[in-house]
JSON list of C-alpha atoms in Angstrom, two decimals:
[
{"chain": "A", "resi": 1, "resn": "MET", "atom": "CA", "xyz": [100.88, 86.06, 84.19]},
{"chain": "A", "resi": 2, "resn": "ILE", "atom": "CA", "xyz": [101.70, 86.13, 87.88]},
{"chain": "A", "resi": 3, "resn": "TYR", "atom": "CA", "xyz": [99.62, 84.37, 90.51]},
{"chain": "A", "resi": 4, "resn": "CYS", "atom": "CA", "xyz": [99.90, 86.12, 93.86]},
{"chain": "A", "resi": 5, "resn": "CYS", "atom": "CA", "xyz": [98.43, 86.43, 97.32]},
{"chain": "A", "resi": 6, "resn": "ASP", "atom": "CA", "xyz": [97.05, 89.62, 98.85]},
{"chain": "A", "resi": 7, "resn": "GLU", "atom": "CA", "xyz": [100.41, 90.39, 100.46]},
{"chain": "A", "resi": 8, "resn": "HIS", "atom": "CA", "xyz": [102.41, 90.30, 97.20]},
{"chain": "A", "resi": 9, "resn": "VAL", "atom": "CA", "xyz": [99.97, 91.90, 94.75]},
{"chain": "A", "resi": 10, "resn": "ASP", "atom": "CA", "xyz": [101.90, 95.21, 94.79]},
{"chain": "A", "resi": 11, "resn": "LEU", "atom": "CA", "xyz": [105.14, 93.42, 93.91]},
{"chain": "A", "resi": 12, "resn": "ALA", "atom": "CA", "xyz": [103.47, 91.55, 91.03]},
{"chain": "A", "resi": 13, "resn": "ILE", "atom": "CA", "xyz": [101.99, 94.79, 89.64]},
{"chain": "A", "resi": 14, "resn": "ASP", "atom": "CA", "xyz": [105.40, 96.50, 89.80]},
{"chain": "A", "resi": 15, "resn": "ILE", "atom": "CA", "xyz": [107.06, 93.61, 87.96]},
{"chain": "A", "resi": 16, "resn": "VAL", "atom": "CA", "xyz": [104.49, 93.62, 85.15]},
{"chain": "A", "resi": 17, "resn": "VAL", "atom": "CA", "xyz": [104.78, 97.41, 84.78]},
{"chain": "A", "resi": 18, "resn": "ASP", "atom": "CA", "xyz": [108.59, 97.19, 84.64]},
{"chain": "A", "resi": 19, "resn": "GLU", "atom": "CA", "xyz": [108.62, 94.33, 82.10]},
{"chain": "A", "resi": 20, "resn": "TYR", "atom": "CA", "xyz": [105.84, 95.44, 79.75]},
{"chain": "A", "resi": 21, "resn": "GLU", "atom": "CA", "xyz": [105.65, 99.21, 80.42]},
{"chain": "A", "resi": 22, "resn": "THR", "atom": "CA", "xyz": [101.87, 99.10, 80.55]},
{"chain": "A", "resi": 23, "resn": "PHE", "atom": "CA", "xyz": [99.25, 99.04, 83.28]},
{"chain": "A", "resi": 24, "resn": "PRO", "atom": "CA", "xyz": [98.50, 95.43, 84.19]},
{"chain": "A", "resi": 25, "resn": "GLN", "atom": "CA", "xyz": [95.14, 93.75, 84.51]},
{"chain": "A", "resi": 26, "resn": "LEU", "atom": "CA", "xyz": [94.33, 92.59, 88.01]},
{"chain": "A", "resi": 27, "resn": "THR", "atom": "CA", "xyz": [91.84, 89.71, 88.14]},
{"chain": "A", "resi": 28, "resn": "LYS", "atom": "CA", "xyz": [90.56, 87.92, 91.20]},
{"chain": "A", "resi": 29, "resn": "LEU", "atom": "CA", "xyz": [90.78, 84.13, 90.95]},
{"chain": "A", "resi": 30, "resn": "GLU", "atom": "CA", "xyz": [87.61, 82.09, 90.86]},
{"chain": "A", "resi": 31, "resn": "GLU", "atom": "CA", "xyz": [86.82, 80.12, 94.02]},
{"chain": "A", "resi": 32, "resn": "ASP", "atom": "CA", "xyz": [87.62, 76.71, 92.51]},
{"chain": "A", "resi": 33, "resn": "LYS", "atom": "CA", "xyz": [91.08, 77.86, 91.32]},
{"chain": "A", "resi": 34, "resn": "LYS", "atom": "CA", "xyz": [92.01, 79.47, 94.65]},
{"chain": "A", "resi": 35, "resn": "LEU", "atom": "CA", "xyz": [92.35, 76.11, 96.34]},
{"chain": "A", "resi": 36, "resn": "SER", "atom": "CA", "xyz": [94.99, 74.68, 94.02]},
{"chain": "A", "resi": 37, "resn": "THR", "atom": "CA", "xyz": [96.96, 77.78, 92.98]},
{"chain": "A", "resi": 38, "resn": "THR", "atom": "CA", "xyz": [99.78, 79.16, 95.12]},
{"chain": "A", "resi": 39, "resn": "CYS", "atom": "CA", "xyz": [101.47, 82.54, 95.22]},
{"chain": "A", "resi": 40, "resn": "GLU", "atom": "CA", "xyz": [104.66, 82.69, 93.16]},
{"chain": "A", "resi": 41, "resn": "TYR", "atom": "CA", "xyz": [106.48, 84.50, 95.99]},
{"chain": "A", "resi": 42, "resn": "CYS", "atom": "CA", "xyz": [105.47, 82.76, 99.23]},
{"chain": "A", "resi": 43, "resn": "GLN", "atom": "CA", "xyz": [103.46, 79.57, 98.52]},
{"chain": "A", "resi": 44, "resn": "ASN", "atom": "CA", "xyz": [100.31, 80.91, 100.24]},
{"chain": "A", "resi": 45, "resn": "ASN", "atom": "CA", "xyz": [97.06, 80.50, 98.33]},
{"chain": "A", "resi": 46, "resn": "ALA", "atom": "CA", "xyz": [96.90, 82.86, 95.36]},
{"chain": "A", "resi": 47, "resn": "ILE", "atom": "CA", "xyz": [94.04, 85.35, 95.27]},
{"chain": "A", "resi": 48, "resn": "TYR", "atom": "CA", "xyz": [94.90, 87.41, 92.17]},
{"chain": "A", "resi": 49, "resn": "VAL", "atom": "CA", "xyz": [96.25, 87.02, 88.66]},
{"chain": "A", "resi": 50, "resn": "VAL", "atom": "CA", "xyz": [98.30, 89.97, 87.42]},
{"chain": "A", "resi": 51, "resn": "ALA", "atom": "CA", "xyz": [98.80, 89.99, 83.65]},
{"chain": "A", "resi": 52, "resn": "ASN", "atom": "CA", "xyz": [99.73, 92.37, 80.84]},
{"chain": "A", "resi": 53, "resn": "GLU", "atom": "CA", "xyz": [96.67, 91.51, 78.74]}
]
C-alpha cells in the first residue's frame, strides 16, 4: 500500500504495476484520514491509497 498526494499518484501506480504485475486499486482517502497521513514521496497530505488488492 502506498499513500500518495495528487502529484505522485502516477509514480505510485507505476511502482505497484512493476512490483505486482497487476493493475492497482486506487482509493481516495476518507476525510478524517487525510489530515494525519502524508505522501510517501514528498510529505504533503496524502489523497490516495494505491494498493495491489
